[in-house]
Amino acid sequence: MTALNPAAGKPIDPAALANVPRLVTAYFAGKPDAGDPAQRVAFGTSGHRGSSLKNSFNEDHILATTQAICDYRREAGLTGPLFIGIDTHALAEPALASAVEVFAANGVEIMIDGEGGYTPTPVISHAILSYNKGRSSGLADGVVITPSHNPPEDGGYKYNPPHGGPADTDVTGVVEKNANRYIEAGLKGVARMPYDRARKAATTHLHDYITPYVADLGNTVDLALIKSAGVRIGIDPLGGAAVHYWQPIIARYGINATVVNAAVDPTFRFMTADWDGKIRMDCSSPYAMASLIGMRDRFDVAFANDTDADRHGIVTRSNGLMNPNHFLATAIAYLFAHRPQWSGSAAIGKTIVSSSIIDRVAKKLGRKLVETPVGFKWFVEGLGSGGFGFAGEESAGASFLKRDGTAWTTDKDGLILGLLAAEIIAKTGRDPSELFKELTDELGVPYYERIDVAATPKQKNALKALGPDQLNMATLAGDAVSAVRTKAPGNDQPFGGIKVESASGWFAARPSGTEDVYKIYAESFRGPDHLKQIQSDAKAAIAKAF
């Protein structure tokens, strides 16, 4: 495992803060080398991410990618408005300006925040779904300018088509290819107009994102119950895009909530360092969340969101920061017991590397479980149709239906998951950690960990191609192997790795897309020693296969 940095969980050294003027200058002055793979547009399901200081997120990337999205919209016959939002990273404002210049020159109707503020990813998803409801033509789509919880030096740019969720590879592949073609051609073919003209264009509209999202929130989480129960809530937006949403929510619904940090600062100097000493707005990290964890005794429950507010971190008075898998299982158990209007056939969606405690909860509830590859895109259709009551992934991202069983968002929503933790207390009188303890008393205690193992690019490719025959495992930590998978059982799609299961544990191995490591996710229902044996067996079997 990677060693913990001595600065982890401590206030940031001012000398380590991002130089924002230098970062923004590099955005406009730097030019990517189209021949360098690290400087090309790489538009995965989380969009294109990079840093201007590494020439991987510069103006050329945004101009080219925006033009490629305009081209895609024309090909797909999309003529409705495009909802566009930004988070609080330093590169978000410059990237918005570049995008507006291209969208306006292409005659795309765009909706930008009327107050010049920030817009969480789930709010863009909600806006797209609300606009498209009942329509079969003139459909809306959206763009979110965010690198999620990444360090302050990073920028990100992602596209959500009319279904409101993350774009699938059939879309992102086309956008990526065409964006790189524009960069190679020195931006020839990219339509653009001066920013001042673009802002004044007839197709550029100021939009109120806060009011409709906040007004609909009570249809998804029982905020009246939270108010009447007087649940004391602490909220830390971690300086992210949700920062200006909480006071309107508190005012509208009268809940007893305190925003413990309302600061917006592109250096994120108020954070504590993550495990490696870097600044990361990762609400599932105990090191990044040290400040809020320290306040746990002030509130019945506290929570934080990452910078685009699509992830959640739940801090309980009884047990501190919850493991993301533990809260997912608790949320599922609670929701399916307290949403009588949901369809009896509404399923539970989880990723293949999420905890098997979710499988056991689903079995207890008598609900269908759909296990997919990693990536929220696999849940979009089910959340949109009401086929999934809840869908979540191990990295603290989830969404669920409105109380009447209709779609809320098709992207992750950290705001509703935080508020759900308060609803759980209001309804049951126990916090989510206490409810999870009750679940595990009945269903078993999971011991789960993800570790990174060094691997060469050649070995990473070999891992992708690894099958049951090459791995040749009959037992796992003393138990008979019950299944070896390279495809997710929920939709029969390959997940880019291998998973080995037994009656009391499992591991999954996947190559990292960005580092020379592969990731082992492992879980035991017997204890920490058994977990270590599973990890050891996994490393040995993969090394032998290499």
Coordinates of C-alpha atoms in Angstrom, one line a residue:
M1 CA 0.0 0.0 0.0
T2 CA 1.0 3.6 -0.6
A3 CA 2.5 5.3 2.5
L4 CA 0.6 8.0 4.3
N5 CA 2.0 11.5 3.9
P6 CA 2.9 13.2 7.3
A7 CA 0.7 16.2 6.2
A8 CA -2.5 14.0 5.8
G9 CA -5.4 15.4 7.8
K10 CA -3.6 18.6 8.7
P11 CA -4.1 22.2 7.6
I12 CA -2.5 23.1 4.3
D13 CA 1.0 24.6 4.2
P14 CA 0.5 28.1 2.5
A15 CA 3.6 27.3 0.4
A16 CA 1.7 24.4 -1.2
L17 CA -1.3 26.4 -2.4
A18 CA -2.0 26.7 -6.1
N19 CA -0.8 29.9 -7.9
V20 CA -4.1 30.9 -9.5
P21 CA -2.8 33.7 -11.7
R22 CA -0.1 31.3 -13.1
L23 CA -2.8 28.6 -13.6
V24 CA -5.1 31.0 -15.5
T25 CA -2.3 32.4 -17.6
A26 CA -1.2 28.9 -18.6
Y27 CA -4.8 28.2 -19.6
F28 CA -4.8 31.0 -22.2
A29 CA -1.0 30.9 -23.1
G30 CA -0.3 27.2 -23.2
K31 CA -0.8 25.2 -26.4
P32 CA -1.3 21.4 -26.3
D33 CA 1.0 19.2 -28.3
A34 CA -1.4 17.0 -30.4
G35 CA 1.3 14.4 -30.7
D36 CA 1.6 13.9 -27.0
P37 CA -1.1 11.4 -25.7
A38 CA -1.1 13.2 -22.3
Q39 CA -2.0 16.5 -24.0
R40 CA -4.9 15.2 -26.2
V41 CA -8.6 15.4 -25.3
A42 CA -9.4 12.2 -23.4
F43 CA -13.2 12.3 -23.0
G44 CA -14.2 9.4 -20.8
T45 CA -17.4 9.0 -18.9
S46 CA -16.3 11.7 -16.4
G47 CA -15.4 14.0 -19.3
H48 CA -12.0 15.5 -20.1
R49 CA -9.7 16.4 -17.2
G50 CA -6.3 17.9 -16.9
S51 CA -4.3 20.9 -15.8
S52 CA -3.2 24.0 -17.7
L53 CA 0.2 23.7 -16.1
K54 CA 0.6 20.3 -17.9
N55 CA -0.9 21.5 -21.2
S56 CA -3.7 19.0 -20.7
F57 CA -6.5 21.5 -20.0
N58 CA -6.0 24.7 -22.0
E59 CA -8.2 27.0 -24.0
D60 CA -7.6 24.9 -27.2
H61 CA -9.0 21.8 -25.5
I62 CA -12.3 23.7 -24.5
L63 CA -12.7 25.4 -27.9
A64 CA -12.2 22.2 -29.8
T65 CA -14.4 20.1 -27.4
T66 CA -17.2 22.6 -27.5
Q67 CA -17.2 22.7 -31.3
A68 CA -17.2 18.9 -31.3
I69 CA -20.3 18.9 -29.0
C70 CA -22.0 21.4 -31.3
D71 CA -21.2 19.1 -34.2
Y72 CA -22.7 16.1 -32.3
R73 CA -25.8 18.1 -31.5
R74 CA -26.4 18.9 -35.1
E75 CA -25.9 15.2 -36.1
A76 CA -28.2 14.0 -33.4
G77 CA -30.8 16.7 -34.2
L78 CA -30.7 18.3 -30.7
T79 CA -32.3 21.7 -30.9
G80 CA -33.3 22.4 -27.3
P81 CA -31.4 24.5 -24.8
L82 CA -28.0 23.4 -23.4
F83 CA -27.8 23.8 -19.6
I84 CA -24.2 24.7 -18.6
G85 CA -22.8 24.9 -15.1
I86 CA -19.4 25.4 -13.5
D87 CA -17.9 24.4 -10.2
T88 CA -15.4 26.5 -8.1
H89 CA -12.1 25.3 -9.5
A90 CA -10.0 28.2 -10.8
L91 CA -10.1 26.9 -14.4
A92 CA -13.9 26.7 -14.5
E93 CA -14.5 30.4 -15.2
P94 CA -12.0 30.7 -18.0
A95 CA -13.3 27.4 -19.6
L96 CA -16.9 28.8 -19.3
A97 CA -15.9 31.9 -21.2
S98 CA -14.3 29.8 -24.0
A99 CA -17.3 27.5 -24.2
V100 CA -19.8 30.4 -24.4
E101 CA -17.8 31.9 -27.3
V102 CA -18.1 28.7 -29.3
F103 CA -21.7 27.8 -28.4
A104 CA -22.9 31.3 -29.3
A105 CA -21.0 31.3 -32.6
N106 CA -22.8 28.0 -33.4
G107 CA -26.2 29.4 -32.5
V108 CA -26.7 27.0 -29.6
E109 CA -29.3 28.2 -27.0
I110 CA -27.4 28.1 -23.8
M111 CA -28.6 28.6 -20.2
I112 CA -26.0 30.0 -17.8
D113 CA -26.5 30.8 -14.1
G114 CA -28.2 34.2 -13.8
E115 CA -26.2 35.2 -10.8
G116 CA -22.9 34.2 -12.3
G117 CA -22.7 31.5 -9.7
Y118 CA -21.9 27.8 -9.5
T119 CA -24.1 24.8 -10.5
P120 CA -23.8 21.3 -9.1
T121 CA -23.7 18.4 -11.5
P122 CA -27.1 17.0 -10.2
V123 CA -28.7 20.3 -10.7
I124 CA -27.8 20.2 -14.4
S125 CA -29.2 16.7 -14.6
H126 CA -32.4 17.8 -12.9
A127 CA -32.8 20.8 -15.2
I128 CA -32.3 18.6 -18.3
L129 CA -34.9 16.0 -17.1
S130 CA -37.4 18.7 -16.1
Y131 CA -37.2 20.4 -19.4
N132 CA -37.4 17.2 -21.5
K133 CA -40.3 15.7 -19.5
G134 CA -43.2 15.1 -22.0
R135 CA -41.1 16.2 -25.0
S136 CA -40.1 14.0 -27.9
S137 CA -38.3 16.8 -29.9
G138 CA -36.4 20.0 -29.2
L139 CA -34.6 18.1 -26.4
A140 CA -32.2 19.7 -24.0
D141 CA -28.8 18.5 -22.9
G142 CA -26.0 19.9 -20.7
V143 CA -22.3 20.6 -19.9
V144 CA -20.7 20.7 -16.5
I145 CA -17.3 22.3 -16.2
T146 CA -15.7 20.4 -13.3
P147 CA -12.9 18.0 -12.4
S148 CA -15.0 16.7 -9.5
H149 CA -12.9 16.3 -6.3
N150 CA -9.6 16.7 -8.1
P151 CA -6.9 19.1 -6.8
P152 CA -7.2 22.9 -7.3
E153 CA -4.8 22.9 -10.3
D154 CA -7.2 20.7 -12.4
G155 CA -10.0 21.5 -14.7
G156 CA -12.7 19.3 -16.1
Y157 CA -15.4 19.3 -18.9
K158 CA -18.2 16.8 -19.2
Y159 CA -21.3 16.4 -21.4
N160 CA -24.7 15.1 -20.4
P161 CA -27.0 14.2 -23.3
P162 CA -30.8 14.4 -23.2
H163 CA -31.2 11.5 -20.7
G164 CA -29.6 13.8 -18.2
G165 CA -26.8 11.4 -17.1
P166 CA -23.1 11.0 -18.0
A167 CA -22.7 10.4 -21.8
D168 CA -21.9 6.9 -22.9
T169 CA -18.8 6.0 -25.0
D170 CA -20.9 6.1 -28.2
V171 CA -21.1 9.8 -27.7
T172 CA -17.9 10.6 -25.9
G173 CA -15.9 8.6 -28.5
V174 CA -17.2 10.8 -31.3
V175 CA -16.7 14.1 -29.3
E176 CA -13.1 13.1 -28.3
K177 CA -12.1 12.1 -31.8
N178 CA -13.5 15.3 -33.4
A179 CA -12.0 17.5 -30.7
N180 CA -8.5 16.1 -31.2
R181 CA -9.0 16.6 -35.0
Y182 CA -9.7 20.3 -34.4
I183 CA -6.6 20.6 -32.2
E184 CA -4.4 18.9 -34.8
A185 CA -5.8 21.3 -37.4
G186 CA -4.9 24.4 -35.3
L187 CA -8.6 24.9 -34.5
K188 CA -9.5 25.3 -38.2
G189 CA -13.3 24.8 -38.4
V190 CA -14.0 26.0 -34.8
A191 CA -16.6 28.8 -34.9
R192 CA -16.0 31.5 -32.3
M193 CA -17.1 35.0 -31.5
P194 CA -15.7 37.6 -29.0
Y195 CA -16.8 36.9 -25.4
D196 CA -18.7 40.2 -25.0
R197 CA -20.8 39.6 -28.1
A198 CA -21.3 35.9 -27.1
R199 CA -22.7 37.0 -23.7
K200 CA -25.1 39.4 -25.4
A201 CA -26.1 37.0 -28.2
A202 CA -29.9 36.2 -28.5
T203 CA -29.1 32.6 -27.9
T204 CA -27.4 33.2 -24.5
H205 CA -29.9 33.1 -21.6
L206 CA -29.5 33.8 -17.9
H207 CA -31.2 31.0 -15.9
D208 CA -32.3 30.5 -12.3
Y209 CA -31.0 27.1 -11.4
I210 CA -31.5 27.3 -7.7
T211 CA -35.3 27.9 -7.4
P212 CA -36.7 24.9 -9.4
Y213 CA -34.2 22.5 -7.9
V214 CA -34.9 23.6 -4.3
A215 CA -38.6 23.7 -4.9
D216 CA -38.6 20.1 -6.1
L217 CA -36.3 18.8 -3.3
G218 CA -39.2 18.2 -0.9
N219 CA -40.7 15.7 -3.4
T220 CA -37.6 13.5 -3.0
V221 CA -36.5 13.8 0.7
D222 CA -39.0 14.3 3.5
L223 CA -37.8 17.7 4.6
A224 CA -41.1 18.4 6.5
L225 CA -40.3 15.5 8.7
I226 CA -36.7 16.6 9.2
K227 CA -38.0 20.1 10.2
S228 CA -40.6 18.7 12.7
A229 CA -38.1 16.3 14.3
G230 CA -35.6 19.2 14.8
V231 CA -32.7 17.2 13.5
R232 CA -29.5 19.3 13.9
I233 CA -27.5 19.2 10.7
G234 CA -24.0 20.4 9.9
I235 CA -23.2 21.0 6.2
D236 CA -19.7 21.6 4.6
P237 CA -19.8 22.3 0.9
L238 CA -16.0 22.0 0.9
G239 CA -15.9 25.3 -1.0
G240 CA -17.8 23.6 -3.9
A241 CA -20.7 24.3 -6.3
A242 CA -23.4 23.6 -3.7
V243 CA -22.3 26.5 -1.5
H244 CA -25.1 28.9 -2.5
Y245 CA -27.9 26.2 -2.5
W246 CA -27.9 25.4 1.2
Q247 CA -29.3 28.7 2.5
P248 CA -32.3 28.7 0.1
I249 CA -32.9 25.1 1.1
I250 CA -32.7 25.9 4.8
A251 CA -35.0 29.0 4.4
R252 CA -37.6 27.2 2.2
Y253 CA -38.0 24.1 4.4
G254 CA -37.1 25.5 7.8
I255 CA -34.7 22.8 8.7
N256 CA -32.3 23.2 11.6
A257 CA -29.1 23.2 9.5
T258 CA -25.8 25.1 9.8
V259 CA -23.4 25.7 6.9
V260 CA -20.1 25.4 8.8
N261 CA -18.0 26.8 5.9
A262 CA -19.4 29.1 3.2
A263 CA -16.0 30.1 1.8
V264 CA -15.2 29.9 -1.9
D265 CA -11.5 30.1 -2.6
P266 CA -9.9 28.6 -5.7
T267 CA -6.8 27.6 -3.7
F268 CA -9.1 25.7 -1.3
R269 CA -6.8 26.8 1.5
F270 CA -9.4 25.8 4.1
M271 CA -9.1 22.1 3.3
T272 CA -7.0 19.6 5.3
A273 CA -4.5 17.5 3.2
D274 CA -5.6 14.2 1.7
W275 CA -3.7 10.9 2.3
D276 CA -0.8 11.9 0.0
G277 CA -0.5 15.5 1.2
K278 CA -2.4 17.0 -1.8
I279 CA -5.5 19.1 -1.6
R280 CA -8.5 17.0 -2.8
M281 CA -12.2 17.8 -2.0
D282 CA -12.8 14.1 -1.5
C283 CA -15.7 13.8 1.0
S284 CA -15.1 10.1 1.4
S285 CA -11.5 10.6 2.7
P286 CA -11.1 10.9 6.5
Y287 CA -8.1 13.1 5.9
A288 CA -9.8 15.6 3.6
M289 CA -12.8 15.5 6.0
A290 CA -10.8 16.0 9.2
S291 CA -12.4 19.4 10.0
L292 CA -16.0 18.2 9.7
I293 CA -15.3 15.0 11.6
G294 CA -13.9 17.2 14.4
M295 CA -17.4 18.9 14.7
R296 CA -19.4 15.7 14.9
D297 CA -20.5 16.2 18.5
R298 CA -22.2 19.6 17.5
F299 CA -24.7 17.9 15.3
D300 CA -27.1 14.9 15.1
V301 CA -25.5 14.3 11.6
A302 CA -23.2 16.2 9.4
F303 CA -22.3 15.8 5.7
A304 CA -20.1 17.3 3.0
N305 CA -20.1 17.2 -0.8
D306 CA -17.3 17.2 -3.3
T307 CA -16.7 20.2 -5.6
D308 CA -19.5 19.5 -8.1
A309 CA -21.7 18.0 -5.3
D310 CA -22.3 14.7 -6.9
R311 CA -20.7 12.8 -4.0
H312 CA -21.5 12.7 -0.3
G313 CA -19.7 12.1 2.9
I314 CA -21.8 11.3 6.0
V315 CA -20.5 12.1 9.5
T316 CA -22.5 10.5 12.4
R317 CA -22.3 11.5 16.0
S318 CA -21.9 7.8 17.0
N319 CA -19.2 6.7 14.7
G320 CA -17.6 9.6 12.6
L321 CA -17.2 9.4 8.9
M322 CA -19.1 6.5 7.4
N323 CA -17.5 4.2 4.9
P324 CA -19.3 4.9 1.5
N325 CA -20.4 1.3 1.1
H326 CA -21.9 1.3 4.6
F327 CA -24.0 4.3 4.0
L328 CA -25.2 3.0 0.6
A329 CA -26.4 -0.2 2.3
T330 CA -28.1 1.8 5.1
A331 CA -29.7 4.1 2.6
I332 CA -31.0 1.2 0.5
A333 CA -32.5 -0.6 3.5
Y334 CA -34.2 2.6 4.7
L335 CA -35.5 3.8 1.4
F336 CA -37.1 0.6 0.3
A337 CA -38.8 0.3 3.6
H338 CA -40.1 3.9 3.6
R339 CA -41.1 4.6 0.0
P340 CA -44.5 2.9 -0.3
Q341 CA -45.2 4.6 -3.7
W342 CA -42.2 3.1 -5.4
S343 CA -42.9 0.2 -7.7
G344 CA -42.7 -3.3 -6.3
S345 CA -40.3 -4.1 -9.2
A346 CA -38.0 -1.2 -8.7
A347 CA -34.5 -2.6 -8.5
I348 CA -31.2 -1.7 -6.7
G349 CA -28.2 -0.8 -8.9
K350 CA -24.6 -1.3 -7.6
T351 CA -21.2 -1.5 -9.2
I352 CA -19.3 -4.7 -9.4
V353 CA -16.7 -3.4 -6.8
S354 CA -19.2 -2.2 -4.3
S355 CA -19.7 -4.1 -1.0
S356 CA -21.6 -7.4 -1.0
I357 CA -23.5 -6.2 2.1
I358 CA -25.7 -4.5 -0.5
D359 CA -26.4 -7.9 -2.1
R360 CA -27.5 -9.2 1.4
V361 CA -29.7 -6.1 2.0
A362 CA -31.3 -6.6 -1.4
K363 CA -32.0 -10.3 -0.7
K364 CA -33.5 -9.3 2.7
L365 CA -35.7 -6.8 1.0
G366 CA -36.7 -9.2 -1.8
R367 CA -35.5 -6.7 -4.4
K368 CA -33.8 -7.4 -7.7
L369 CA -30.1 -6.4 -7.6
V370 CA -28.4 -5.2 -10.8
E371 CA -24.6 -5.3 -10.7
T372 CA -22.9 -3.3 -13.4
P373 CA -19.3 -2.3 -14.4
V374 CA -17.8 0.8 -12.7
G375 CA -19.4 4.1 -14.0
F376 CA -22.6 5.8 -13.2
K377 CA -23.6 5.8 -16.9
W378 CA -24.9 2.2 -16.4
F379 CA -27.6 3.5 -14.0
V380 CA -28.9 6.3 -16.2
E381 CA -31.7 4.3 -18.0
G382 CA -33.0 2.7 -14.9
L383 CA -33.1 5.9 -12.8
G384 CA -34.8 7.7 -15.7
S385 CA -37.5 5.1 -16.2
G386 CA -38.1 4.3 -12.5
G387 CA -36.7 0.8 -13.0
F388 CA -34.0 1.5 -10.3
G389 CA -35.3 2.8 -7.0
F390 CA -31.7 3.5 -6.0
A391 CA -28.3 3.3 -7.7
G392 CA -24.9 3.9 -6.2
E393 CA -21.2 3.2 -6.5
E394 CA -18.5 2.5 -3.9
S395 CA -16.9 6.0 -4.5
A396 CA -19.8 7.7 -2.6
G397 CA -21.9 8.6 -5.6
A398 CA -25.6 7.7 -5.7
S399 CA -29.1 8.9 -6.6
F400 CA -32.7 7.7 -6.0
L401 CA -36.2 8.3 -7.2
K402 CA -38.6 10.9 -6.0
R403 CA -41.0 9.8 -3.2
D404 CA -43.7 9.1 -5.9
G405 CA -41.4 6.8 -7.8
T406 CA -40.6 9.1 -10.7
A407 CA -37.1 10.2 -11.8
W408 CA -35.2 12.8 -9.8
T409 CA -31.8 12.8 -11.4
T410 CA -29.9 10.4 -13.7
D411 CA -26.5 11.6 -12.4
K412 CA -25.1 11.3 -8.8
D413 CA -26.6 13.7 -6.3
G414 CA -24.7 14.3 -3.1
L415 CA -27.2 16.8 -1.7
I416 CA -30.1 14.4 -1.5
L417 CA -27.9 11.7 0.1
G418 CA -26.8 14.1 2.8
L419 CA -30.4 15.1 3.5
L420 CA -31.5 11.5 3.5
A421 CA -29.1 10.9 6.4
A422 CA -31.1 13.5 8.3
E423 CA -34.4 12.0 7.2
I424 CA -33.3 8.6 8.5
I425 CA -32.7 10.1 12.0
A426 CA -36.0 12.0 11.9
K427 CA -37.9 8.8 11.0
T428 CA -36.1 6.2 13.1
G429 CA -34.6 8.1 15.9
R430 CA -31.2 6.4 15.1
D431 CA -28.3 7.7 13.1
P432 CA -27.2 5.9 9.9
S433 CA -24.1 4.3 11.7
E434 CA -26.5 2.8 14.3
L435 CA -28.8 1.5 11.6
F436 CA -25.8 0.0 9.8
K437 CA -24.8 -1.8 13.0
E438 CA -28.3 -3.3 13.2
L439 CA -28.0 -4.5 9.6
T440 CA -24.6 -6.1 10.2
D441 CA -25.8 -7.8 13.4
E442 CA -28.3 -9.6 11.2
L443 CA -26.4 -9.9 7.9
G444 CA -22.8 -10.1 8.8
V445 CA -20.0 -7.5 9.1
P446 CA -18.1 -6.7 5.9
Y447 CA -14.4 -5.9 5.9
Y448 CA -13.6 -4.1 2.7
E449 CA -10.5 -2.4 1.4
R450 CA -9.0 -1.2 -1.9
I451 CA -5.3 -1.4 -2.4
D452 CA -3.0 -0.4 -5.3
V453 CA -0.3 -2.8 -6.6
A454 CA 2.5 -1.7 -8.9
A455 CA 2.2 -2.9 -12.5
T456 CA 3.8 -2.1 -15.9
P457 CA 1.7 -1.0 -18.9
K458 CA 2.3 -4.5 -20.3
Q459 CA 1.0 -6.1 -17.2
K460 CA -2.0 -3.8 -17.0
N461 CA -3.0 -4.8 -20.6
A462 CA -2.5 -8.5 -19.6
L463 CA -4.9 -8.0 -16.7
K464 CA -7.6 -6.5 -19.0
A465 CA -7.4 -9.7 -21.1
L466 CA -7.2 -12.1 -18.2
G467 CA -9.9 -14.8 -18.1
P468 CA -11.0 -17.6 -15.7
D469 CA -8.8 -20.2 -17.4
Q470 CA -5.5 -18.2 -17.1
L471 CA -6.3 -17.3 -13.5
N472 CA -7.0 -20.9 -12.6
M473 CA -8.2 -20.4 -9.0
A474 CA -10.1 -23.2 -7.2
T475 CA -10.0 -21.7 -3.7
L476 CA -9.9 -18.2 -2.2
A477 CA -8.6 -17.8 1.3
G478 CA -9.5 -21.4 2.1
D479 CA -13.0 -21.3 0.5
A480 CA -14.2 -22.8 -2.7
V481 CA -14.4 -20.3 -5.6
S482 CA -18.1 -19.9 -6.5
A483 CA -17.7 -17.6 -9.5
V484 CA -15.0 -16.0 -11.7
R485 CA -16.2 -13.0 -13.7
T486 CA -14.9 -10.7 -16.4
K487 CA -18.4 -9.3 -17.1
A488 CA -20.9 -7.7 -14.7
P489 CA -23.7 -10.1 -14.0
G490 CA -26.3 -7.4 -14.1
N491 CA -25.9 -6.5 -17.8
D492 CA -23.2 -8.9 -19.1
Q493 CA -20.9 -6.0 -19.9
P494 CA -17.1 -6.4 -19.5
F495 CA -15.7 -4.3 -16.6
G496 CA -12.1 -4.3 -17.7
G497 CA -10.8 -6.7 -15.0
I498 CA -11.6 -9.9 -13.2
K499 CA -13.6 -10.8 -10.1
V500 CA -13.3 -13.9 -8.0
E501 CA -16.1 -14.8 -5.5
S502 CA -16.6 -17.3 -2.6
A503 CA -19.3 -17.8 0.0
S504 CA -17.5 -15.5 2.5
G505 CA -15.5 -13.0 0.4
W506 CA -14.3 -11.8 -3.0
F507 CA -11.8 -9.7 -4.8
A508 CA -11.8 -7.8 -8.1
A509 CA -8.7 -6.5 -9.9
R510 CA -8.7 -3.7 -12.5
P511 CA -5.9 -1.7 -14.1
S512 CA -5.7 2.0 -13.3
G513 CA -6.3 4.2 -16.3
T514 CA -3.9 6.9 -15.1
E515 CA -1.1 5.3 -13.0
D516 CA 1.2 2.3 -13.3
V517 CA -0.8 0.3 -10.8
Y518 CA -3.7 -2.1 -10.7
K519 CA -6.4 -1.9 -8.1
I520 CA -7.5 -4.8 -5.9
Y521 CA -10.9 -4.4 -4.3
A522 CA -11.5 -7.1 -1.7
E523 CA -14.0 -8.0 1.0
S524 CA -14.4 -10.6 3.7
F525 CA -17.3 -11.4 5.9
R526 CA -15.1 -13.3 8.3
G527 CA -12.7 -10.6 9.6
P528 CA -9.6 -8.5 8.9
D529 CA -7.2 -11.5 8.9
H530 CA -9.4 -13.3 6.3
L531 CA -9.4 -10.1 4.2
K532 CA -5.6 -10.0 4.3
Q533 CA -5.5 -13.6 3.1
I534 CA -7.9 -12.8 0.2
Q535 CA -5.7 -9.9 -0.8
S536 CA -2.6 -12.1 -0.6
D537 CA -4.2 -14.8 -2.7
A538 CA -5.3 -12.3 -5.2
K539 CA -1.8 -10.8 -5.7
A540 CA -0.2 -14.2 -5.9
A541 CA -2.7 -15.5 -8.5
I542 CA -2.4 -12.3 -10.7
A543 CA 1.4 -12.3 -10.4
K544 CA 1.4 -16.0 -11.6
A545 CA -0.9 -15.1 -14.5
F546 CA 1.5 -12.2 -15.5

